[in-house]
Coordinates of C-alpha atoms in Angstrom, one line a residue:
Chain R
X1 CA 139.5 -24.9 65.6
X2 CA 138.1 -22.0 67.7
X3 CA 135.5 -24.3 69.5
X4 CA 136.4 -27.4 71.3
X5 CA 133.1 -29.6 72.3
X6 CA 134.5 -31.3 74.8
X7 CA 134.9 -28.0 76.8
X8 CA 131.5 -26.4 75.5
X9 CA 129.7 -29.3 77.0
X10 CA 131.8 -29.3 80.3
X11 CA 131.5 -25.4 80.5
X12 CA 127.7 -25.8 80.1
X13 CA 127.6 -28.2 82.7
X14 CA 129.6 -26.2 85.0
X15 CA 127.5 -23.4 84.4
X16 CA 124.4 -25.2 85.0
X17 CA 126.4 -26.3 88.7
X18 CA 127.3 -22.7 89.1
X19 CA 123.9 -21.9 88.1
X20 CA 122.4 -24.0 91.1
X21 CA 124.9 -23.2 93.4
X22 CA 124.6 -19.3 93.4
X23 CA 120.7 -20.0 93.4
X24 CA 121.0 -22.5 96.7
X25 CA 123.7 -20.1 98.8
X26 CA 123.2 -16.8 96.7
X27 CA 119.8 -15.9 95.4
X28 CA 117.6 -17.8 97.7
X29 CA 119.2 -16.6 101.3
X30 CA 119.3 -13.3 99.7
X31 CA 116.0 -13.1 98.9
X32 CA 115.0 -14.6 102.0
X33 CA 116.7 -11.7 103.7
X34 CA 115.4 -9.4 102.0
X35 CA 111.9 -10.4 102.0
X36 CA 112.0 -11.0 106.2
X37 CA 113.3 -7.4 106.4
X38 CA 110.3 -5.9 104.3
X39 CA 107.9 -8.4 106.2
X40 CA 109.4 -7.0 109.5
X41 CA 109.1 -3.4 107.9
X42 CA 105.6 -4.0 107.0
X43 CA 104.9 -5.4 110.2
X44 CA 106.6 -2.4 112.3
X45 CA 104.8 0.1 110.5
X46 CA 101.7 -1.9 110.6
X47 CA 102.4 -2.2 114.2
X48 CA 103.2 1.7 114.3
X49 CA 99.8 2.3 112.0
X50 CA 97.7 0.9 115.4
X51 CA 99.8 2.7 117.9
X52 CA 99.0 5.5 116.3
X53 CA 95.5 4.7 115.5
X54 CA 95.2 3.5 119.0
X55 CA 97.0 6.9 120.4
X56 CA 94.6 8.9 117.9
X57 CA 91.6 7.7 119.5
X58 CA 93.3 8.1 123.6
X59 CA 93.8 11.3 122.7
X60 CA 90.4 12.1 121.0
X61 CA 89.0 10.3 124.6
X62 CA 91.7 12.7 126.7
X63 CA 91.0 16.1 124.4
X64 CA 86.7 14.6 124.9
X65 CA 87.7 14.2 129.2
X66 CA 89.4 17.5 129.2
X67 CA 86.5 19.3 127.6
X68 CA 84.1 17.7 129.7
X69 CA 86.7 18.6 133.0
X70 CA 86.1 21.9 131.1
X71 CA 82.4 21.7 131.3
X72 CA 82.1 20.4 134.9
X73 CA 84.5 22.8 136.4
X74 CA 82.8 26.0 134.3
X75 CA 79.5 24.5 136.1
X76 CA 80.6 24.0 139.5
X77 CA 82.5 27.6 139.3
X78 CA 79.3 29.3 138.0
X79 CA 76.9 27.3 141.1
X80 CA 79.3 28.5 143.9
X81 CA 79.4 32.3 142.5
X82 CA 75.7 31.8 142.5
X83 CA 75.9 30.5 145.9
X84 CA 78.6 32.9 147.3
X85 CA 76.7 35.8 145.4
X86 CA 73.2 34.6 147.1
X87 CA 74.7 34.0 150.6
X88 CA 75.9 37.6 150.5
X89 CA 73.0 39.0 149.5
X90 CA 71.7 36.9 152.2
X91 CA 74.1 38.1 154.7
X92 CA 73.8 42.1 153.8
X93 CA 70.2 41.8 154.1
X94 CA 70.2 40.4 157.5
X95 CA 73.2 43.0 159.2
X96 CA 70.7 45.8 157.4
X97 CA 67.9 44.2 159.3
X98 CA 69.3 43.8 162.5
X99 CA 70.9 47.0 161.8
X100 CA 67.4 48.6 161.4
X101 CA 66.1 46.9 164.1
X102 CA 68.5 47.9 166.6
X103 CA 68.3 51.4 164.9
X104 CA 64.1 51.3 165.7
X105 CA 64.9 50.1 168.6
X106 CA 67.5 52.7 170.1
X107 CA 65.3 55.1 168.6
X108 CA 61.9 54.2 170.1
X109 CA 64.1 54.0 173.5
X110 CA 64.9 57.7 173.1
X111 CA 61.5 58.4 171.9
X112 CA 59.9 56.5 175.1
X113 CA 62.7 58.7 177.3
X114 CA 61.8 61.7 175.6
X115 CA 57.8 61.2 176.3
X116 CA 58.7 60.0 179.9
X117 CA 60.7 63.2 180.6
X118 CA 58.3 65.0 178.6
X119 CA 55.0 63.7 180.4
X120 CA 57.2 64.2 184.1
X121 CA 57.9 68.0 183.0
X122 CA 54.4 68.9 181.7
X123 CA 52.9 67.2 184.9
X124 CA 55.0 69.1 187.1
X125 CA 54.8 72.1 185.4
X126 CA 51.3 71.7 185.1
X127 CA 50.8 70.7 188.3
X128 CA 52.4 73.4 189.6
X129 CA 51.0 76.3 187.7
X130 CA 47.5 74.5 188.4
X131 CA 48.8 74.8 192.4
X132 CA 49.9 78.7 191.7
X133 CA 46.3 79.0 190.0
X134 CA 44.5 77.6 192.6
X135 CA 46.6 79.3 195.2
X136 CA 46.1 82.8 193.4
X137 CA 42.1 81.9 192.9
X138 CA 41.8 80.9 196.6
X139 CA 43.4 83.7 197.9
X140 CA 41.3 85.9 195.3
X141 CA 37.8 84.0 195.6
X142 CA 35.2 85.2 198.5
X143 CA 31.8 85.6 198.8
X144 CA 31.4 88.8 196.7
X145 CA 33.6 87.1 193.5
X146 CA 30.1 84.0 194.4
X147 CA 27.6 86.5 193.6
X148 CA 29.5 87.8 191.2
X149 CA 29.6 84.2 189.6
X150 CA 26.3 83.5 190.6
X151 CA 24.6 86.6 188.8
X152 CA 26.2 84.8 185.6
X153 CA 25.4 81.3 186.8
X154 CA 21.8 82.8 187.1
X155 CA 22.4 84.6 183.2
X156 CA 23.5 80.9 182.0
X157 CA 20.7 79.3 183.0
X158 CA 18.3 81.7 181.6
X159 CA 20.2 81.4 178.4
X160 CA 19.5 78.0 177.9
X161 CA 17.2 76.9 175.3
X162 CA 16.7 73.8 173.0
X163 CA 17.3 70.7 174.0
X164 CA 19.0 71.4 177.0
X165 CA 16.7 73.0 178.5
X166 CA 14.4 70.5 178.1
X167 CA 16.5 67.7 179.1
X168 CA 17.2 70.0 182.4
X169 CA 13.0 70.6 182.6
X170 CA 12.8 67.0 182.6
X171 CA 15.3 66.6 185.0
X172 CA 13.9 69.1 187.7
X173 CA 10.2 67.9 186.7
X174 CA 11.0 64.3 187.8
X175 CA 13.5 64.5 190.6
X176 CA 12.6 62.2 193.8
X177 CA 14.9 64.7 195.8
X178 CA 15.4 68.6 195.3
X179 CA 18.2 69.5 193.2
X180 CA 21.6 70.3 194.7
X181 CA 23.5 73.6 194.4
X182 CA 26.7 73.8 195.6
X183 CA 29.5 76.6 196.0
X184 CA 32.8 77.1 197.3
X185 CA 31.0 80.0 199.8
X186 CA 27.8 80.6 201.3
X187 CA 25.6 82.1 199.1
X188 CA 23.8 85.3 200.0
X189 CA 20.0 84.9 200.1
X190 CA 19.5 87.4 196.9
X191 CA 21.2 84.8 195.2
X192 CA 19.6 81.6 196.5
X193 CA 16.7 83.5 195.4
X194 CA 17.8 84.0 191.8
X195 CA 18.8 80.6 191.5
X196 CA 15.6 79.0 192.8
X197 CA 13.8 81.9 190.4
X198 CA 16.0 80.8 188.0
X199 CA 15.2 77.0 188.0
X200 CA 11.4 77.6 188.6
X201 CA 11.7 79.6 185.3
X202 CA 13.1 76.6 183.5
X203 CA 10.7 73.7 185.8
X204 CA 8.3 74.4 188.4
X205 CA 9.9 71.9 191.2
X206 CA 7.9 70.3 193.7
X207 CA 10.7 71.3 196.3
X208 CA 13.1 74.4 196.4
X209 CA 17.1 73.7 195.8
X210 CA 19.2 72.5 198.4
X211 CA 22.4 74.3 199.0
X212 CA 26.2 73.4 200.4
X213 CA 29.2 74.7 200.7
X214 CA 32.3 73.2 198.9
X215 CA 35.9 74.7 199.7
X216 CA 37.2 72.0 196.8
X217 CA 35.5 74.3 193.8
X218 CA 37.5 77.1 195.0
X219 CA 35.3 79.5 193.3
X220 CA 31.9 79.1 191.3
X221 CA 28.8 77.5 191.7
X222 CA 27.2 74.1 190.7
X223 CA 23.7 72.6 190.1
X224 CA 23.3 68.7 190.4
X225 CA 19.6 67.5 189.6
X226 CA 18.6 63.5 188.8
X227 CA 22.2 62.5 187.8
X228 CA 22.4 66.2 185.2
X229 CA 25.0 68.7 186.6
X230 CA 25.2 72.1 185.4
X231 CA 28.4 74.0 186.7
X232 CA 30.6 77.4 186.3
X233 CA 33.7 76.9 189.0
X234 CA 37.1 77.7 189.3
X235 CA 38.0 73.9 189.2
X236 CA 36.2 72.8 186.4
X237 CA 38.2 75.7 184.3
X238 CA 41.2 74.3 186.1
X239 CA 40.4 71.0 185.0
X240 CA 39.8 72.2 181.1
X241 CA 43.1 73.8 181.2
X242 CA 45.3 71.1 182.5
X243 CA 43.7 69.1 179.3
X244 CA 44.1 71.8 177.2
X245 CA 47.7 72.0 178.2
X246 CA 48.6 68.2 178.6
X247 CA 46.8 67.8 174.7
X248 CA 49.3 71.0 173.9
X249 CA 52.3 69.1 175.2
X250 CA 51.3 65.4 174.3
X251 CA 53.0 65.0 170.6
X252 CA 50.4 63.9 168.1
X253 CA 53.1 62.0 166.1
X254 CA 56.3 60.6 167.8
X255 CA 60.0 62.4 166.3
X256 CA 60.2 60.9 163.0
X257 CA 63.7 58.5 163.4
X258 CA 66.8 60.3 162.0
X259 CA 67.4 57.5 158.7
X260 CA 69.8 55.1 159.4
X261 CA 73.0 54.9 157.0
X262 CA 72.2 52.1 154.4
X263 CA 74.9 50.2 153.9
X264 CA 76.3 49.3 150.3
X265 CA 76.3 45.9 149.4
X266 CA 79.9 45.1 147.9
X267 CA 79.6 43.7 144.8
X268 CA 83.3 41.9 145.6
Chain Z
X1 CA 150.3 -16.2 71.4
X2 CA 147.5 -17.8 72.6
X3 CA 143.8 -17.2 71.1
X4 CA 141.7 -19.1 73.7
X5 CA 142.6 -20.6 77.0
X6 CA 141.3 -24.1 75.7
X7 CA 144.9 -24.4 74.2
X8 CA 146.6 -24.4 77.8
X9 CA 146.2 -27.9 78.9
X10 CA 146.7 -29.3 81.7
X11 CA 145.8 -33.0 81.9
X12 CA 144.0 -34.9 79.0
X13 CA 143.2 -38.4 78.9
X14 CA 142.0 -39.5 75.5
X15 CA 139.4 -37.2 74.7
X16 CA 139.0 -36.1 78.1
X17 CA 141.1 -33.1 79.1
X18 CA 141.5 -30.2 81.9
X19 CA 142.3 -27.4 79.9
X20 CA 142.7 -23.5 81.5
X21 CA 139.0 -22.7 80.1
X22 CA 137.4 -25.7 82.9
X23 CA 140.3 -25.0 84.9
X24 CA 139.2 -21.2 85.6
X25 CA 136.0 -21.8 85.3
X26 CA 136.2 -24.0 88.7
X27 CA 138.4 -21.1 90.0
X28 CA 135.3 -18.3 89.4
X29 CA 132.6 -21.2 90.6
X30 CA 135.1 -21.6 93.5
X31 CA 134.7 -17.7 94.1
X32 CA 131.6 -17.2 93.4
X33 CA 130.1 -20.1 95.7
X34 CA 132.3 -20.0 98.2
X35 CA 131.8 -16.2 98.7
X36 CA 128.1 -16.6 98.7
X37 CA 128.3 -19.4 101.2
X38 CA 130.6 -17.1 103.4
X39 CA 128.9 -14.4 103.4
X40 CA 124.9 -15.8 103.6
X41 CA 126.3 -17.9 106.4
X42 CA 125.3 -15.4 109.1
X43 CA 122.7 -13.1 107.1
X44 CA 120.6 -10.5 109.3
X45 CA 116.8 -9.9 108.3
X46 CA 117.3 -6.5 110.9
X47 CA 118.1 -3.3 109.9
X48 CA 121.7 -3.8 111.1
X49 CA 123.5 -5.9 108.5
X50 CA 127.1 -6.5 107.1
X51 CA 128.5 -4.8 104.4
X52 CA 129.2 -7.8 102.5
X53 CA 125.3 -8.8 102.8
X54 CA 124.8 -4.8 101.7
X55 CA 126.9 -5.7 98.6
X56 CA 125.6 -9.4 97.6
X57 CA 121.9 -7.7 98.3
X58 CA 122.5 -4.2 95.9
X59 CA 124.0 -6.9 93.1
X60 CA 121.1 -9.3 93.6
X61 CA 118.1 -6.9 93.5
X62 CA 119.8 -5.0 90.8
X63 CA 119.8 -7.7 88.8
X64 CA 116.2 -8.2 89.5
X65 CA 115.4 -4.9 88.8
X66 CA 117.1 -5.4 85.3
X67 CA 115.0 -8.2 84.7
X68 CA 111.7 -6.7 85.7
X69 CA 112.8 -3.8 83.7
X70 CA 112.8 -5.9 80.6
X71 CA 109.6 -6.8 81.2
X72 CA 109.7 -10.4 82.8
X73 CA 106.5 -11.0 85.3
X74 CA 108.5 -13.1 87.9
X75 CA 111.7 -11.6 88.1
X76 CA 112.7 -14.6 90.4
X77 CA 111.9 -17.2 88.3
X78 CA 114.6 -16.2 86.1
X79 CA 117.1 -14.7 88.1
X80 CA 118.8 -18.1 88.7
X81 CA 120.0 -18.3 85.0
X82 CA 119.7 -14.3 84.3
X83 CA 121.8 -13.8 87.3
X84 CA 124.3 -16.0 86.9
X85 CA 125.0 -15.5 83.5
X86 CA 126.1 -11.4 84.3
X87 CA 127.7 -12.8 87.3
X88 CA 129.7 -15.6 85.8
X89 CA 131.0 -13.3 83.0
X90 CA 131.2 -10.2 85.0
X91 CA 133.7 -12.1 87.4
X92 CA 135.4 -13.7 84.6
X93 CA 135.9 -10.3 83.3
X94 CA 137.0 -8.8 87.1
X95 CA 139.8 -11.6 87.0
X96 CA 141.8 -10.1 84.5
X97 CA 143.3 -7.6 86.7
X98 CA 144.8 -10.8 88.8
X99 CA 148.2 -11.4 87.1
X100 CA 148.4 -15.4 85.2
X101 CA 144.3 -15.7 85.0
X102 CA 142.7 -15.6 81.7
X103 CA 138.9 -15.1 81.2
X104 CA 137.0 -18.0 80.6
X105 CA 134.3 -16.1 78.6
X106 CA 137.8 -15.5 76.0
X107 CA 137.0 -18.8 74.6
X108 CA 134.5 -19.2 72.3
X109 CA 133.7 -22.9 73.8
X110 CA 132.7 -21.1 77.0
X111 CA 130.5 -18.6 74.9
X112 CA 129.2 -21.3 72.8
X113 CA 128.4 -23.5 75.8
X114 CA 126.8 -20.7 77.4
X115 CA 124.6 -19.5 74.5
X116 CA 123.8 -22.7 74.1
X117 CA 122.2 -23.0 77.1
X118 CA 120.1 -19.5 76.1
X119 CA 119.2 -21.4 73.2
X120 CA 117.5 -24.4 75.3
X121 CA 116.4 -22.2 77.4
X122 CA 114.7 -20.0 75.6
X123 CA 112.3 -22.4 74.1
X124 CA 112.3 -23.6 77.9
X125 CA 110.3 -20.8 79.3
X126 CA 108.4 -20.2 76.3
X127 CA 107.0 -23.7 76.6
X128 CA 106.5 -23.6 80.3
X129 CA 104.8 -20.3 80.2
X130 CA 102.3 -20.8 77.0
X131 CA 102.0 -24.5 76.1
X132 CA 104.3 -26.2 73.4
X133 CA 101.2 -25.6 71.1
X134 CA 101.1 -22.1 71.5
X135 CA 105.1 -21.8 71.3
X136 CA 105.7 -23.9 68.2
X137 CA 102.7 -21.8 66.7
X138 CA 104.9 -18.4 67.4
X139 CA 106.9 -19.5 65.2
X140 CA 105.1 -19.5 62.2
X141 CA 103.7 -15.7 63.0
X142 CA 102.5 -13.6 61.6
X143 CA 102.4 -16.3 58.4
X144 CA 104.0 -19.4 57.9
X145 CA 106.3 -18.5 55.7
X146 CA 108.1 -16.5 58.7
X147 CA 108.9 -20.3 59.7
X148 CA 112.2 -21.1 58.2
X149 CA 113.3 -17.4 59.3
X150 CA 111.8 -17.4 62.7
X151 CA 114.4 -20.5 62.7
X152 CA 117.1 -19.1 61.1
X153 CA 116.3 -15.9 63.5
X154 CA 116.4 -18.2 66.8
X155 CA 120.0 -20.1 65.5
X156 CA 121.9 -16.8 64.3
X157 CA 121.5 -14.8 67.6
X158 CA 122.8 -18.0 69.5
X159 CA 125.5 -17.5 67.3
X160 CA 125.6 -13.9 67.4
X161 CA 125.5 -13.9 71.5
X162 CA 128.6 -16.3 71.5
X163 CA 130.5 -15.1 68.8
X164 CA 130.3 -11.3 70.1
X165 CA 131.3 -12.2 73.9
X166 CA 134.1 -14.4 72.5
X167 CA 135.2 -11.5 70.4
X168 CA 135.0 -8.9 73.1
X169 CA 136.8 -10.9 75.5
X170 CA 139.6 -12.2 73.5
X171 CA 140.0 -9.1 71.7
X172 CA 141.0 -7.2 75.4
X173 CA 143.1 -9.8 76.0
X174 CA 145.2 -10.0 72.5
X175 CA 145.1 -6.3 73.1
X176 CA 146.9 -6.2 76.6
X177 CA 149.3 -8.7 75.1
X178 CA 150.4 -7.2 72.4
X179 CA 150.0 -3.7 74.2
X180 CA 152.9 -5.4 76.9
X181 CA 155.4 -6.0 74.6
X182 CA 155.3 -2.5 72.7
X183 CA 154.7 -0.2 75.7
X184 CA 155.2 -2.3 78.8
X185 CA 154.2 0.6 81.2
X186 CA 151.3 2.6 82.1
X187 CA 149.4 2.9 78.4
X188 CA 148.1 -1.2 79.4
X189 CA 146.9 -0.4 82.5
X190 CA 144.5 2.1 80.7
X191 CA 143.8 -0.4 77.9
X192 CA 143.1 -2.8 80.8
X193 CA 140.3 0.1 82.7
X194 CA 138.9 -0.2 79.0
X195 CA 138.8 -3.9 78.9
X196 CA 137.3 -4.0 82.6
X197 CA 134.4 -1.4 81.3
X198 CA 133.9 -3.3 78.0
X199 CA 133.9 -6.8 80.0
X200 CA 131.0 -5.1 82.0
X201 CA 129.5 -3.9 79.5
X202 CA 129.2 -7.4 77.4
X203 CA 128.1 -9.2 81.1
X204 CA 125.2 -6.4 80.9
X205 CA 124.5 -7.3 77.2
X206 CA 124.1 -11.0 77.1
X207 CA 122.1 -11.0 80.1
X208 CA 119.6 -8.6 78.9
X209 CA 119.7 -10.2 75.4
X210 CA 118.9 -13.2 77.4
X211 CA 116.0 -11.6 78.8
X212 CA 114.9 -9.7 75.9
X213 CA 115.2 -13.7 74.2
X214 CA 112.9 -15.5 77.4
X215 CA 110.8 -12.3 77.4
X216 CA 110.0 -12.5 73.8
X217 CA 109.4 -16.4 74.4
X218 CA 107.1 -16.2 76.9
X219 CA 104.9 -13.0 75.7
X220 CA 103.7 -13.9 72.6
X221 CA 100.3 -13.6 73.1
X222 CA 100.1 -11.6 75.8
X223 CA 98.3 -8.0 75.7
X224 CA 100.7 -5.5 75.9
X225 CA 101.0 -4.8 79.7
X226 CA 101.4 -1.0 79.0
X227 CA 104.2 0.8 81.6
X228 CA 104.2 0.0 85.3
X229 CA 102.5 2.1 87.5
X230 CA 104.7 3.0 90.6
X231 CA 104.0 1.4 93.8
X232 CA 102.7 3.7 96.4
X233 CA 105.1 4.2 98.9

């Protein structure tokens, strides 16, 4: 006989032993072991998962900070170009003013030194061709070169029409005292005479002229009447051309200034 | 010549007796427990582990691979009897290469005992998965009349399992013997390779028979699952 009962039943009993040993020191620890590691697994790379999460979103707050750094320093960069760009123009505008001021000013110094030795020549020169005039028409003028004038003094005043002469009528009409006629020499009595002829032509006067001598109109004669003077001298033309000469030398405009170099405003 | 180990006796006492078939069997439960004990003693849930540990874990979620393969739910459930059944015969099979041991699973009272116990535990599962109502009714499907052959089918592959281990087993062992005494050199030690592959090979199918049998039990009504879809990784 093949199968023996005895030993089937105490080889299924000792397999159901076996069977409960293996699962009490085999399967279960095993198992156990396994599972733990997986758990752990799972729990590192759920552990990794938020590290990673959490370094997603530090870096998406550090890329964020950077780009606003970015931002800020792009801004502050821009404002103190603007500023240094402004101050320079600042700058360059002031050294051009100062520069043109002191330019105006240097100039309007050389201008005023011009005039002043300008005005001292024409003065002197004038004043001495006025002295070599006079000198020459003093040492030309006597009593012959006074008739002479007087005949045209006399010609003048019978030339006289409109309102002067009216004004002069007037004058001679009203007068308190005689009217004055002066000349550098004594006249000759023909030429009182023509004078007074003269003036009674123009106004018949209560009172004939009164006449003087004075040196100081070098040559020519002069009628004063009621505050009116009527003259042909020597000094009077003197007088007319020392202003004709000083208007000749006074400039109408002063020298244009010589443009000041403008400086370039460096872009740098 | 011996057939079966049951004839080497050791000690008997009236009808008790200690004959090689229990005696080896204690040798393998010796091995088999006392190695798991061993090595589980210091097991490490890290990353860092022993080779041993490497080797017990490969074997014991292979196994429940196998059995999750054959469509079993709870692999763990099951793994206690599946597991031990490949193991037990598996080692039994490993031992012939030690000179002086003979196979336990070469006599056909170890391979009845053991597919006796697929036989109760078959109906076992069944029960505990679907009811006792619903697993005596499997029985008589489709029709009743598939009753007495549904029994008939449940008795013959207990018979079949045994009968086919027993076979295997004893036949590699008749086979080295009587290989020994005509060429005593190298042509056993190839005939004992073959034996080692073919011992593996039946530890492979009466576990997975085992299965197939619980699976069967315990799916009866069940929908068809359909095939598993992988897990993400």
């Amino acid at each position: 006989m093949l199968i023996d009962w005895f030993t089937v039943g105490a080889q299924a009993l000792n397999f159901i032993v076996l069977v409960w040993l293996l699962k009490r020191f085999l399967y279960r620890p095993i198992l156990a072991a396994i599972d733990g590691r997986e758990q752990r697994i799972a729990k590192e790379r759920a552990d990794a998962d938020a590290i990673r999460t959490e370094a997603g979103h530090e870096r998406d707050a550090l890329r964020q900070k950077n780009a606003d750094f970015d931002t800020e320093r792009a801004g502050l960069r821009a404002k103190a170009s603007a500023d240094a760009a402004a101050e320079h123009q600042r700058l360059v505008t002031e050294a051009r003013a100062a520069a043109d001021s002191l330019a105006a000013r240097r100039r309007d110094a050389v201008a005023a030194e011009a005039r002043a030795l300008q005005d001292s020549l024409t003065r002197r020169v004038t004043d001495e061709v006025l002295a070599i005039a006079r000198q020459a028409l003093h040492d030309l003028a006597d009593a012959d070169l006074d008739a002479q004038v007087t005949t045209v003094f006399v010609a003048r005043l019978r030339g006289i029409d409109g309102q002067p002469r009216a004004d002069l009528a007037a004058a001679l009409a009203g007068a308190a005292e005689p009217a004055l006629v002066r000349s550098a020499f004594e006249l000759p009595a023909a030429a009182r005479a023509a004078v007074a002829a003269a003036l009674d032509q123009i106004a018949a006067s209560p009172t004939p002229p009164r006449f003087e001598t004075a040196p100081n109109l070098i040559g020519g004669i002069e009628l004063s009447v009621a505050g009116q003077k009527l003259s042909w001298n020597v000094a009077d033309y003197l007088a007319t051309l020392n202003k004709t000469i000083a208007a000749m030398l006074t400039p109408e405009d002063p020298v244009p200034a010589e443009a000041a170099p403008k400086p370039t405003a460096d872009p740098t | 010549m011996r057939l079966s180990p049951d004839e080497l006796i050791f000690w008997h006492y009236g009808a008790l007796k200690l004959n090689g078939t229990i005696a080896f069997t204690w040798v393998l439960m010796l091995v088999l427990a006392g190695g798991s004990i061993i090595i589980t003693r210091r097991l490490s849930t890290g990353l860092e582990r022993s080779r041993w540990q490497n080797l017990l874990e490969i074997i014991v979620t292979g196994i429940e691979d196998q059995i999750a393969d054959v469509g079993l739910r709870a692999p763990r459930t099951y793994m206690g009897f599946l597991g031990t059944l490949f193991l037990f015969i598996a080692t039994a099979t490993l031992g012939t290469i030690v000179p002086g041991f003979e196979p336990p699973t070469g006599s056909l009272s170890t391979t009845a005992a053991l597919a006796l116990c697929v036989l109760v535990v078959v109906p076992f599962y069944g029960i505990s998965e679907q009811g006792i109502g619903a697993y005596l009714k499997s029985y008589a499907e489709p029709t009743i009349i598939m009753l007495p052959f549904n029994i008939i089918s449940e008795l013959s592959r207990t018979l079949a399992l045994a009968v086919r281990l027993f076979g295997n087993m004893m036949s590699g062992t008749m086979i080295l013997a009587i290989l020994l005494t005509i060429t005593p050199f190298l042509f056993p030690i190839a005939m004992s390779a073959l034996g080692l592959l073919t011992g593996m090979v039946q530890a492979y199918i009466f576990s997975i028979l085992a299965a197939v049998y619980i699976a069967s039990a315990t799916r009866t009504r069940e929908p068809d699952q359909g095939p598993a879809t992988p897990a993400p990784q």
